[in-house]
Amino acid sequence: MRLSVVDAERCTGCQICMFACTRRLGYAGMGKTAIHVKSVGGMEHGLSVVVCRACQDPPCAKVCPEDALVLRKGGGVLLNPSKCIGCGLCQQACIVSAIFWDKEAEKPIICMHCGYCAKYCPHGVLALEERREEVPDAVK
Amino acid sequence: MLSNDPLANVLYVDLSKKHSWVERREDLFGKYFGGAGVAIQLLTENCPAGIDPLAPEAPIVLATGPLDGLFPLGSKTVAMFKSPHTGNLGESHAGGRSAVAIRMSGIGAIVITGANTNPGYLSIEEGKAYFRDATTLWGMSSSVTAGRIVRQNESSAGLRSIMRIGRAGENLVTYADVSTETYRHFGRLGMGAVFGSKKLKAVVVSGNRTLEVADKVAYQALYDEINTAAVSSPVMKKYHDLGTAENVQPLSALGGLPTRNVQAGHFESAEAISGEHYAEHYLGRRLACSHCPVACIHIAALREPYQDEAYYYKTTMISYDYEPIYALGSMLGLSNPEQVLSLMNKVEVLGLDAMSSGVCLAWATEAMEKGLVTEQDTGGLKLEFGKADGYVAGVEAITSRSNEFWRTLGRGVDAAATRYGGVDFAMAFGGNEMPGYHTGPAGYLGFMLGARHSHLDNAGYAIDQKELTKGLIPAEQLAQKLMDEERWRQVLSSLTVCFFARGIYTPELTLRALAAAGYNLTAEQLAATADDIYRAKFAFKLANGFDFNKLTIPHRVFETPAVVSGFDEEYMRRAIAFAAGQLASPRG
């Protein structure tokens, strides 16, 4: 299973997914959030939802000097915080900028594809689903 | 409150000295929560009575509350300042990302004093202020473009709010607004002019953090309860589907939609500018304030051809709501939905308050009809109900302050009517141009008795529609009802929760939500705090010249049949006198 952005055009920018991701750990705010919503250059032009795509062969794991990123079944990685030295190389390796920074812990924040955010999305933007083979947009 | 909550950090900024510092104000946030409750204290502390609202020393206060960042619909920032429009309390609320951005920046309130020598903007990152130059942005024709430049110059996309003014604010029009995230506004009472007087083009706020709660498990459970209530509420569905524009047709049918300067309460073209029509033909996108599942912000996509070249188009995204549709549509007799959108867009890029602009232009149109104002006064501009071109030129003339007439109109409809005549149809209450409700005595008393002369102070329009249609009640009883509603709303605007969620945040739920933020109160303590905040606002008003006895009621109110008619000036005066007796003296 992985978290999927089903249709970013439905996103209203409410950021409830971002609050959910941090609340999952028992905090308010957005400081532990692994999914981010931002405008694509002014809210009027729509929003982009940035979250880990669960790569099968993740570049972030390849650059980790401490083997703190463990391959996750279903794609993506899981962070072993005890090994992580906070160097930030994984963040640089992610071309979609889906690795965020926990400035309170000085460690990366990487989506674990639990789907907690999707449960709260009021507008059907997010879903936790089986990995689909890549299909053209037109038939999605 | 929780002892480590960054909410109690107040960022003080002195623009003149380019100096900023943070003070812990648990004394204020612990007692008054935040938002309006804290802002009125900070305003009173920092704004000596009698000061010129546009003097450098006059403060701008922005405050959020303990529920922002914690719960859904905790999404509002309360701004307070001395209003250059009325001379007393300036209070304006906006959502967008402002409240969450301020809270995530690690502060609960911002107090800005002093003035820039050269135009500048303020960037607040993680609670620290940075002074940036904005010389090149000053005078830029569109506030939307200025916002885009600031956006490109700053980091933290998605975690920030950009509050900015347009040319109207720069030119000190006393009903200039401050817009945030392009489509939300600190609209009423002229904070844009206060920004302009400080040569402050914009304030950007950004940050990110976690916030502690009193009990993690209880917090998550209460969150789910509130969120479920929000997403399943029929009221919230209404705001999501058609938005506030849904009210256009029902109000017109009841006779409550101010039309052609309230010469009628029914607009024959209401359907053409209705929420239904806009949704079906123009709705391009819906947006939400941060942490709001409702998404009431409706953005129209207006596609217009250029006249000088075939197949050449521009598409403009324009935010619409009930109030601008009323003020820039029915109030001006405009029945073409695209012209109304164009005028709204013009008002947006100039940075004017839509309601005050529409009411001022409606008065000016009628004053021209009656010969009180001539084309000589307007510099050749002819205003006619139903003709959009004159109004587009009119808002530009107000903004440019092009001659004595437009400069006067740029100080509001009361100032203009005092100078040129026509006070009986100058539709302002307490100095603030009316919102879009010609519903009856409760609506109009609501505008007059509300601390910020807004329909949202006490929702008098709803009392007209729900209760007074069955018959008038004693004036004193009506005043009491309005005051009771306004008193409770001080709690919501101190938490700070969107008023659209007032049905969800009942006193009982509010106490539990406050407990999650570390506030343990009884219902009686909450009510007493609400009363303290309400009275503090009136103390500021009274100290700065507000006088219940000087409230004027344009005679038009009694002439045009409303949803509820049959009230007279004597009835209104009795209600005003009752409120004055309650509010002009300390709590007994």
XYZ file of C-alpha atoms in Angstrom:
728
model
C 0.000 0.000 0.000
C 1.084 3.545 -0.568
C -0.321 7.008 -0.260
C -1.461 8.345 -3.570
C -2.399 11.835 -4.695
C -5.529 10.874 -6.590
C -6.360 14.305 -7.947
C -4.545 17.450 -6.842
C -7.047 19.545 -8.798
C -9.632 18.763 -6.112
C -7.378 20.182 -3.414
C -8.658 23.351 -1.735
C -5.443 24.040 0.163
C -6.975 23.432 3.589
C -3.827 21.645 4.782
C -5.859 19.295 6.958
C -3.612 16.463 5.734
C -0.620 18.356 7.112
C -2.225 18.786 10.506
C -3.250 15.117 10.522
C 0.317 13.954 9.891
C 1.603 15.775 12.952
C -1.450 14.956 15.079
C -0.834 11.251 14.436
C 2.032 11.667 16.918
C -0.114 13.498 19.450
C 0.938 17.036 18.627
C -0.898 19.991 17.167
C 0.714 22.157 14.521
C 2.578 20.944 11.449
C 6.145 20.446 12.642
C 6.296 16.666 12.013
C 4.486 16.694 8.709
C 5.541 14.494 5.788
C 3.050 15.876 3.299
C 2.938 19.485 2.161
C 0.411 21.505 0.218
C 1.409 24.709 -1.480
C 0.141 26.802 -4.325
C 1.653 26.344 -7.744
C 2.320 30.077 -7.936
C -0.691 31.813 -6.445
C -3.679 29.973 -5.026
C -5.724 30.843 -8.107
C -3.612 28.551 -10.251
C -4.164 25.534 -8.058
C -2.256 23.576 -5.514
C 0.458 21.013 -5.477
C 0.452 18.193 -2.971
C 3.975 17.049 -2.261
C 4.477 13.659 -0.650
C 6.783 10.666 -1.052
C 5.981 8.630 -4.179
C 7.219 5.406 -2.609
C 9.969 4.780 -5.152
C 10.787 1.094 -5.630
C 14.467 1.984 -5.899
C 14.643 5.089 -3.771
C 17.491 7.546 -4.471
C 17.264 8.864 -0.901
C 18.295 5.500 0.541
C 21.255 5.258 -1.824
C 22.849 8.443 -0.562
C 22.370 7.824 3.156
C 25.886 7.438 4.608
C 24.624 5.710 7.751
C 22.105 3.249 6.290
C 19.419 4.975 8.312
C 16.888 4.633 5.502
C 15.574 1.089 5.243
C 13.657 -0.015 2.171
C 9.969 -0.290 2.894
C 7.784 -3.101 1.584
C 5.597 -1.488 -1.056
C 8.146 1.199 -1.885
C 9.762 4.148 -0.191
C 11.829 4.011 2.979
C 11.505 3.929 6.731
C 13.797 6.110 8.825
C 15.808 4.611 11.632
C 16.288 7.755 13.707
C 18.945 6.204 15.924
C 21.237 5.817 12.934
C 20.397 9.146 11.264
C 23.047 11.844 11.746
C 20.889 14.588 10.216
C 23.214 15.255 7.281
C 20.351 16.070 4.912
C 21.760 14.216 1.890
C 18.500 12.288 1.477
C 16.636 15.567 1.172
C 18.939 16.680 -1.619
C 18.508 13.385 -3.440
C 14.735 13.584 -3.610
C 13.912 15.233 -6.918
C 10.272 15.856 -5.960
C 11.331 17.523 -2.675
C 9.177 15.146 -0.671
C 11.608 14.832 2.222
C 10.938 17.517 4.791
C 12.918 18.631 7.776
C 12.092 18.256 11.441
C 13.954 21.225 12.828
C 13.033 20.249 16.361
C 14.758 16.848 16.000
C 17.204 17.812 13.208
C 16.146 14.752 11.213
C 14.347 14.233 7.910
C 10.624 13.612 7.832
C 9.635 10.946 5.350
C 6.156 9.627 4.667
C 5.601 6.078 5.972
C 2.440 5.664 3.889
C 0.170 4.983 6.839
C -2.767 6.782 5.207
C -3.743 8.740 8.333
C -3.860 11.998 6.332
C -6.080 10.467 3.640
C -8.701 9.633 6.250
C -9.105 13.336 6.970
C -8.909 14.777 3.454
C -12.385 16.295 3.014
C -12.253 16.468 -0.761
C -10.975 13.121 -2.051
C -7.499 14.302 -2.984
C -5.630 11.538 -1.169
C -6.053 7.778 -0.952
C -4.126 4.855 0.481
C -4.108 2.280 -2.255
C -2.333 -0.686 -3.750
C 0.502 0.345 -5.967
C -0.814 0.533 -9.466
C 1.346 -0.106 -12.452
C 2.006 3.179 -14.145
C -0.897 4.012 -16.397
C -1.382 7.011 -18.630
C -3.194 9.919 -17.001
C -6.014 9.640 -19.488
C -7.227 6.310 -18.137
C -6.804 7.071 -14.418
C -2.852 27.986 29.148
C 0.047 25.564 28.783
C 3.140 27.127 30.285
C 5.341 26.536 27.247
C 2.817 27.589 24.613
C 4.522 29.960 22.161
C 1.115 31.642 21.801
C 2.017 34.035 24.631
C 4.975 35.440 22.664
C 4.165 38.916 21.403
C 6.414 40.254 18.662
C 6.820 44.018 18.914
C 8.127 45.782 15.826
C 9.185 49.420 15.682
C 9.430 50.330 12.008
C 11.028 53.720 12.702
C 13.949 52.212 14.588
C 13.972 48.976 12.592
C 13.958 47.207 15.914
C 11.950 44.235 17.134
C 11.687 42.195 20.299
C 9.547 39.469 21.840
C 7.802 39.640 25.198
C 6.005 36.804 26.999
C 2.494 38.006 27.750
C 0.943 35.099 29.629
C -0.879 37.761 31.635
C -2.917 38.550 28.513
C -3.139 35.213 26.755
C -3.860 33.343 29.976
C -6.791 35.576 30.754
C -8.168 36.609 27.354
C -7.090 33.594 25.216
C -5.922 35.551 22.136
C -7.562 37.149 19.108
C -9.951 39.972 19.982
C -9.479 39.502 23.735
C -5.740 40.015 23.630
C -5.772 42.466 20.715
C -7.989 44.973 22.528
C -5.619 44.913 25.492
C -2.569 45.384 23.266
C -4.342 48.153 21.364
C -5.338 49.944 24.553
C -1.797 49.651 25.928
C -0.157 50.973 22.787
C -2.641 53.487 21.391
C -3.058 56.617 23.503
C -6.542 58.136 23.245
C -6.773 61.033 20.853
C -3.866 59.926 18.674
C -4.120 60.433 14.899
C -4.918 56.973 13.437
C -2.356 57.613 10.719
C 0.406 58.858 13.041
C 3.559 56.736 13.150
C 2.935 55.874 16.814
C -0.502 54.373 16.083
C -0.204 50.595 16.439
C -1.315 47.736 14.232
C -2.128 44.633 16.282
C -2.528 41.183 14.748
C -3.546 38.366 17.086
C -4.347 34.672 16.811
C -5.685 32.360 19.460
C -5.135 29.071 21.268
C -7.312 26.981 18.946
C -5.414 28.050 15.817
C -3.184 25.183 14.771
C -5.082 22.825 17.075
C -8.594 22.381 15.737
C -10.498 22.681 12.459
C -11.905 26.147 11.750
C -9.399 27.776 14.070
C -8.400 29.944 11.163
C -8.864 33.633 11.898
C -6.538 36.474 12.675
C -7.984 39.486 14.450
C -6.501 42.841 13.496
C -6.968 45.888 15.692
C -5.948 49.468 15.077
C -7.413 52.895 15.497
C -9.688 53.270 12.507
C -8.900 56.159 10.174
C -12.454 55.714 8.897
C -14.409 56.139 12.132
C -11.761 57.492 14.482
C -12.464 54.817 17.064
C -12.037 51.046 17.202
C -10.677 49.446 14.056
C -11.218 45.708 14.141
C -11.108 43.417 11.165
C -10.861 39.629 10.859
C -9.337 37.558 8.076
C -8.523 33.942 7.434
C -6.452 32.591 4.578
C -3.250 31.242 6.018
C -2.699 34.211 8.301
C -3.726 32.705 11.637
C -1.949 29.390 11.224
C 1.158 31.114 9.836
C 1.388 33.444 12.836
C 0.848 30.553 15.256
C 3.386 28.354 13.448
C 5.854 31.227 13.522
C 5.986 30.806 17.282
C 4.107 33.915 18.273
C 0.532 34.758 19.206
C 0.403 38.432 18.351
C 2.293 41.145 16.507
C 2.326 44.820 17.464
C 3.671 47.141 14.787
C 4.410 50.794 15.548
C 6.519 53.493 13.920
C 6.826 54.123 10.204
C 9.241 53.276 7.429
C 11.155 56.170 5.896
C 11.097 54.429 2.521
C 8.480 51.872 1.512
C 9.243 48.510 3.045
C 7.771 45.181 3.892
C 8.161 43.113 6.980
C 9.140 39.467 6.868
C 8.542 37.506 10.041
C 10.227 34.114 10.016
C 9.971 31.843 13.024
C 8.952 34.800 15.140
C 11.840 37.052 14.091
C 11.309 40.244 12.118
C 13.350 41.204 9.061
C 12.988 44.588 7.411
C 12.884 44.478 3.613
C 12.823 47.238 1.031
C 9.647 47.701 -1.008
C 10.452 50.913 -2.872
C 9.904 49.226 -6.221
C 6.527 47.816 -5.167
C 5.113 51.182 -4.088
C 2.602 52.542 -6.555
C 2.385 49.258 -8.454
C -0.977 49.153 -10.195
C -2.051 45.766 -8.859
C -1.860 44.537 -5.281
C -1.994 41.020 -6.716
C 1.252 41.594 -8.635
C 2.892 43.105 -5.565
C 1.892 39.975 -3.653
C 3.457 37.788 -6.312
C 6.790 39.636 -6.135
C 6.895 39.283 -2.354
C 6.068 35.596 -2.744
C 8.954 35.093 -5.134
C 11.350 36.861 -2.802
C 10.497 34.853 0.280
C 10.909 31.198 1.245
C 8.574 28.795 3.075
C 5.965 28.293 0.346
C 2.858 26.715 1.833
C 3.796 27.746 5.361
C 3.311 31.461 5.126
C 0.845 34.258 4.822
C 1.361 37.422 2.778
C -0.726 40.385 3.895
C -0.454 43.389 1.588
C -2.043 46.622 0.532
C -2.819 48.129 -2.845
C -2.681 51.700 -4.073
C -5.758 52.608 -2.042
C -3.830 51.883 1.151
C -0.765 53.737 -0.074
C -2.966 56.750 -0.850
C -4.630 56.618 2.583
C -8.198 55.991 1.424
C -9.819 55.444 4.809
C -11.531 52.244 3.700
C -8.493 50.652 2.079
C -8.145 46.985 2.976
C -5.302 44.564 3.557
C -5.610 41.377 1.562
C -4.050 38.062 2.440
C -3.412 35.127 0.094
C -4.957 37.300 -2.643
C -8.533 36.394 -1.809
C -9.138 37.009 1.890
C -9.335 40.447 3.409
C -8.916 42.477 6.521
C -11.610 44.512 4.885
C -13.405 46.936 7.065
C -12.447 50.177 8.752
C -9.288 50.962 6.861
C -6.309 48.977 8.086
C -4.929 49.398 4.549
C -4.557 53.128 5.167
C -2.764 52.456 8.460
C -0.307 50.227 6.569
C 0.000 52.992 3.964
C 0.692 55.660 6.578
C 3.603 53.526 7.796
C 4.862 52.973 4.232
C 4.350 49.293 5.004
C 3.502 47.468 1.799
C 3.223 43.962 3.200
C 3.749 41.658 6.139
C 4.892 38.125 5.413
C 4.716 35.602 8.242
C 6.073 32.072 8.106
C 7.166 29.228 10.325
C 6.553 25.649 11.307
C 6.509 23.758 14.577
C 4.641 21.321 16.747
C 2.393 22.492 19.541
C 1.888 20.644 22.791
C -1.599 19.787 24.007
C -2.796 18.990 27.511
C -3.625 15.341 26.800
C -2.655 13.714 23.490
C -5.320 11.023 23.438
C -8.120 13.341 24.514
C -6.943 15.869 21.928
C -7.144 13.386 19.080
C -10.625 12.263 20.149
C -11.921 15.818 20.454
C -10.383 16.709 17.119
C -12.321 13.874 15.489
C -15.523 15.012 17.152
C -15.136 18.589 15.883
C -13.997 17.530 12.437
C -16.908 15.129 12.011
C -19.338 17.834 13.086
C -17.775 20.253 10.600
C -17.817 17.968 7.591
C -21.343 16.675 8.239
C -22.979 20.000 9.112
C -25.630 21.214 6.617
C -24.584 24.815 7.258
C -21.040 23.972 6.306
C -22.267 22.199 3.176
C -24.080 25.379 2.184
C -20.897 27.395 2.506
C -18.995 24.776 0.515
C -21.509 24.353 -2.301
C -22.516 27.838 -3.338
C -20.736 29.812 -0.655
C -22.124 32.953 0.913
C -23.388 33.967 -2.558
C -26.202 31.504 -1.942
C -27.949 34.317 -0.058
C -28.464 36.612 -3.058
C -31.727 35.182 -4.379
C -33.403 34.350 -1.054
C -32.683 37.818 0.327
C -33.932 39.511 -2.810
C -37.109 37.437 -2.692
C -37.698 38.563 0.893
C -36.997 42.197 0.049
C -33.743 42.321 1.994
C -31.174 42.745 -0.803
C -30.104 46.409 -0.860
C -30.657 47.591 -4.397
C -29.767 50.940 -6.043
C -28.710 52.531 -2.785
C -31.533 50.828 -0.889
C -34.224 52.403 -2.992
C -35.483 48.808 -3.177
C -34.941 45.570 -1.295
C -35.699 43.400 -4.264
C -33.410 43.269 -7.292
C -35.100 42.193 -10.494
C -31.801 40.805 -11.819
C -30.884 38.885 -8.659
C -30.800 35.590 -10.523
C -28.120 36.881 -12.915
C -25.750 37.712 -10.055
C -26.763 34.821 -7.795
C -24.559 32.162 -6.272
C -26.284 29.614 -8.481
C -25.541 31.542 -11.667
C -21.925 32.184 -10.756
C -21.355 28.562 -9.761
C -22.849 27.186 -12.937
C -21.160 29.542 -15.359
C -17.998 30.911 -13.788
C -16.840 28.905 -10.764
C -13.269 27.920 -11.519
C -11.921 26.798 -8.174
C -12.796 26.511 -4.541
C -10.258 27.263 -1.857
C -10.057 26.933 1.904
C -8.439 28.809 4.707
C -5.758 26.814 6.458
C -7.318 24.142 8.697
C -10.829 24.532 7.303
C -12.549 21.499 5.785
C -15.352 23.650 4.386
C -13.624 25.577 1.576
C -16.103 28.428 1.227
C -13.836 30.566 -0.961
C -15.287 30.642 -4.449
C -13.133 31.806 -7.331
C -14.693 32.681 -10.663
C -12.774 32.296 -13.900
C -13.662 35.258 -16.080
C -12.623 34.890 -19.721
C -12.654 38.140 -21.621
C -11.719 38.867 -25.227
C -9.395 41.706 -26.106
C -11.157 44.160 -28.330
C -8.183 44.927 -30.553
C -7.327 41.424 -31.754
C -9.398 38.376 -32.656
C -9.010 35.162 -30.620
C -6.969 36.931 -27.969
C -8.265 36.348 -24.447
C -7.353 36.872 -20.860
C -8.694 34.771 -17.995
C -8.856 36.349 -14.576
C -9.520 34.446 -11.357
C -11.803 36.554 -9.152
C -12.993 35.795 -5.642
C -16.705 36.378 -5.128
C -18.878 36.335 -2.041
C -22.263 37.608 -1.025
C -21.027 40.959 0.248
C -19.134 42.119 -2.856
C -21.994 40.877 -5.037
C -24.386 43.034 -3.032
C -22.130 46.103 -2.814
C -20.781 46.070 -6.353
C -23.834 44.431 -7.934
C -27.363 45.073 -6.695
C -26.433 48.217 -4.759
C -25.242 49.725 -8.045
C -28.012 48.174 -10.108
C -25.546 46.096 -12.103
C -27.202 43.052 -13.625
C -24.434 41.766 -15.867
C -22.557 39.105 -13.888
C -19.343 39.619 -15.844
C -19.361 43.357 -15.246
C -19.859 42.721 -11.539
C -16.875 40.357 -11.554
C -14.758 42.928 -13.388
C -15.630 45.600 -10.866
C -14.839 43.221 -7.988
C -11.493 42.525 -9.580
C -10.776 46.219 -9.931
C -11.595 46.782 -6.262
C -9.352 43.821 -5.394
C -6.290 45.065 -7.260
C -6.721 48.611 -5.913
C -7.043 47.281 -2.360
C -10.366 48.836 -1.394
C -13.044 47.528 0.926
C -15.750 46.248 -1.405
C -18.717 47.183 0.799
C -17.621 50.742 1.511
C -16.716 51.259 -2.155
C -20.135 50.098 -3.366
C -22.064 52.116 -0.800
C -20.037 55.267 -1.562
C -20.641 54.894 -5.295
C -24.342 54.157 -4.767
C -24.731 57.351 -2.741
C -22.776 59.322 -5.360
C -25.043 57.992 -8.121
C -28.190 59.035 -6.315
C -26.617 62.390 -5.383
C -25.937 62.964 -9.098
C -29.530 61.999 -9.958
C -30.743 64.554 -7.435
C -28.332 67.235 -8.617
C -26.403 67.403 -5.339
C -23.270 66.320 -7.139
C -22.576 67.396 -10.715
C -20.232 66.276 -13.456
C -18.196 69.328 -12.622
C -17.627 67.846 -9.174
C -16.752 64.411 -10.535
C -14.362 65.697 -13.175
C -16.729 64.768 -15.972
C -17.535 61.275 -14.768
C -21.211 60.325 -14.949
C -22.457 57.676 -12.562
C -25.672 55.859 -13.436
C -27.232 52.812 -11.804
C -26.732 49.800 -14.039
C -23.778 51.281 -15.962
C -20.531 49.581 -15.026
C -18.012 51.777 -16.840
C -18.630 54.743 -14.553
C -18.082 52.586 -11.490
C -14.822 51.127 -12.758
C -13.621 54.691 -13.360
C -15.093 55.709 -9.998
C -13.085 53.244 -7.879
C -9.969 54.360 -9.731
C -10.824 58.011 -9.005
C -11.396 57.216 -5.312
C -8.017 55.493 -5.188
C -6.174 58.213 -7.095
C -7.901 60.904 -5.005
C -8.147 62.782 -8.272
C -10.004 65.890 -7.072
C -11.810 67.283 -4.049
C -14.957 65.259 -4.644
C -13.147 61.924 -4.950
C -10.853 62.750 -2.047
C -13.930 63.399 0.072
C -15.603 60.196 -1.110
C -12.373 58.422 -0.208
C -13.116 59.315 3.408
C -16.468 57.553 3.318
C -20.080 58.217 2.553
C -20.747 60.169 5.759
C -17.940 62.611 4.947
C -19.242 63.014 1.410
C -22.877 63.516 2.458
C -21.854 66.034 5.104
C -20.070 68.040 2.410
C -22.484 67.628 -0.515
C -25.828 66.757 1.097
C -27.924 63.618 0.929
C -27.441 62.371 4.486
C -30.854 60.699 4.348
C -29.536 58.221 1.824
C -25.906 57.974 2.951
C -25.986 54.353 4.042
C -23.425 54.207 6.823
C -23.924 53.258 10.451
C -21.491 54.305 13.135
C -19.440 55.744 10.277
C -19.094 52.400 8.504
C -20.843 51.728 5.197
C -23.598 49.160 5.509
C -23.312 45.441 4.813
C -25.807 43.787 2.473
C -28.802 43.327 4.694
C -31.886 45.502 4.385
C -33.672 43.121 6.708
C -35.183 45.405 9.316
C -34.629 46.902 12.754
C -32.418 44.133 14.142
C -30.125 44.327 11.126
C -29.739 48.089 11.291
C -29.462 48.190 15.074
C -26.883 45.457 14.762
C -24.769 47.643 12.493
C -25.052 50.561 14.905
C -24.549 48.737 18.206
C -21.795 46.382 17.041
C -18.339 47.399 18.209
C -17.026 47.286 14.643
C -20.341 48.218 13.008
C -20.394 44.932 11.151
C -23.287 42.554 10.498
C -21.014 39.862 11.945
C -20.836 41.525 15.339
C -24.250 40.268 16.356
C -26.069 38.865 13.282
C -29.044 41.175 13.675
C -30.070 40.277 10.122
C -30.784 36.739 11.317
C -33.001 37.997 14.165
C -35.025 39.937 11.607
C -35.468 36.928 9.380
C -36.030 34.299 12.044
C -37.854 36.145 14.800
C -39.127 39.607 13.947
C -41.052 38.413 10.912
C -43.492 37.149 13.556
C -43.785 40.609 15.081
C -41.638 43.293 16.684
C -40.414 42.799 20.219
C -39.750 45.622 22.689
C -36.762 47.705 21.603
C -34.881 47.074 24.858
C -35.338 43.335 24.476
C -33.999 43.483 20.932
C -30.958 45.468 22.029
C -30.334 42.897 24.756
C -30.477 40.037 22.256
C -27.977 41.760 19.984
C -25.672 42.460 22.888
C -25.875 38.895 24.182
C -24.913 37.547 20.771
C -22.049 40.010 20.410
C -20.796 39.176 23.882
C -20.587 35.456 23.077
C -18.890 36.140 19.769
C -15.994 37.729 21.670
C -15.119 34.204 22.788
C -15.090 32.838 19.240
C -13.031 35.752 17.982
C -10.575 35.318 20.828
C -9.975 31.571 20.271
C -9.896 32.402 17.195
C -12.593 30.399 15.459
C -14.389 31.286 12.218
C -17.890 32.616 12.883
C -19.222 30.215 10.262
C -18.470 27.487 12.812
C -20.456 29.142 15.578
C -23.026 26.354 15.476
C -20.318 23.772 16.151
C -18.376 25.649 18.810
C -21.118 25.733 21.409
C -20.169 26.972 24.882
C -19.932 23.356 26.046
C -17.630 22.284 23.208
C -15.624 25.480 23.507
C -14.813 24.684 27.139
C -13.532 21.244 26.145
C -11.489 22.646 23.271
C -9.989 25.221 25.615
C -9.119 22.427 28.055
C -7.084 20.750 25.300
C -5.099 23.975 25.079
C -4.566 23.993 28.830
C -7.335 26.384 29.833
C -9.589 25.009 32.533
C -12.623 27.216 33.018
C -16.229 27.000 34.034
C -19.053 28.247 31.852
C -19.489 31.183 34.233
C -15.824 32.147 33.978
C -16.028 31.962 30.200
C -19.089 34.217 30.145
C -17.388 36.724 32.445
C -14.315 36.824 30.205
C -16.534 37.384 27.170
C -18.131 40.313 28.962
C -14.733 41.747 29.897
C -13.582 41.648 26.280
C -16.823 43.151 24.999
C -16.616 46.004 27.512
C -12.923 46.625 26.840
C -13.747 47.174 23.177
C -16.428 49.704 24.055
C -14.149 51.393 26.566
C -11.706 51.968 23.701
C -14.471 53.222 21.445
C -15.813 55.636 24.031
C -12.340 56.908 24.925
C -11.793 57.660 21.247
C -14.920 59.638 20.615
C -17.651 57.095 19.943
C -20.971 58.342 21.273
C -24.220 56.361 21.161
C -26.146 59.641 21.113
C -24.420 60.732 17.926
C -25.419 57.669 15.916
C -27.305 58.841 12.853
C -29.929 56.811 11.031
C -30.388 57.641 7.348
C -34.079 58.070 6.709
C -33.922 55.628 3.804
C -33.979 52.823 6.377
C -37.578 53.601 7.224
C -38.754 54.395 3.692
C -37.930 51.305 1.716
C -39.943 48.231 2.724
C -37.594 45.676 4.277
C -37.977 42.029 5.304
C -39.365 43.422 8.551
C -40.940 46.872 8.320
C -43.124 48.958 10.620
C -40.382 50.274 12.902
C -39.577 53.917 13.364
C -36.788 56.130 14.621
C -38.226 56.279 18.128
C -38.045 52.463 18.368
C -34.432 52.507 17.216
C -33.504 55.286 19.653
C -34.975 53.339 22.559
C -32.810 50.348 21.672
C -29.726 52.541 21.309
C -30.367 54.238 24.660
C -30.715 50.855 26.340
C -27.400 49.644 24.874
C -25.719 52.906 25.847
C -26.882 52.437 29.419
C -25.453 48.931 29.489
C -22.135 49.624 27.776
C -21.216 53.190 28.625
C -20.639 52.334 32.268
C -18.501 49.651 33.943
C -20.101 46.293 34.735
C -22.215 46.614 37.871
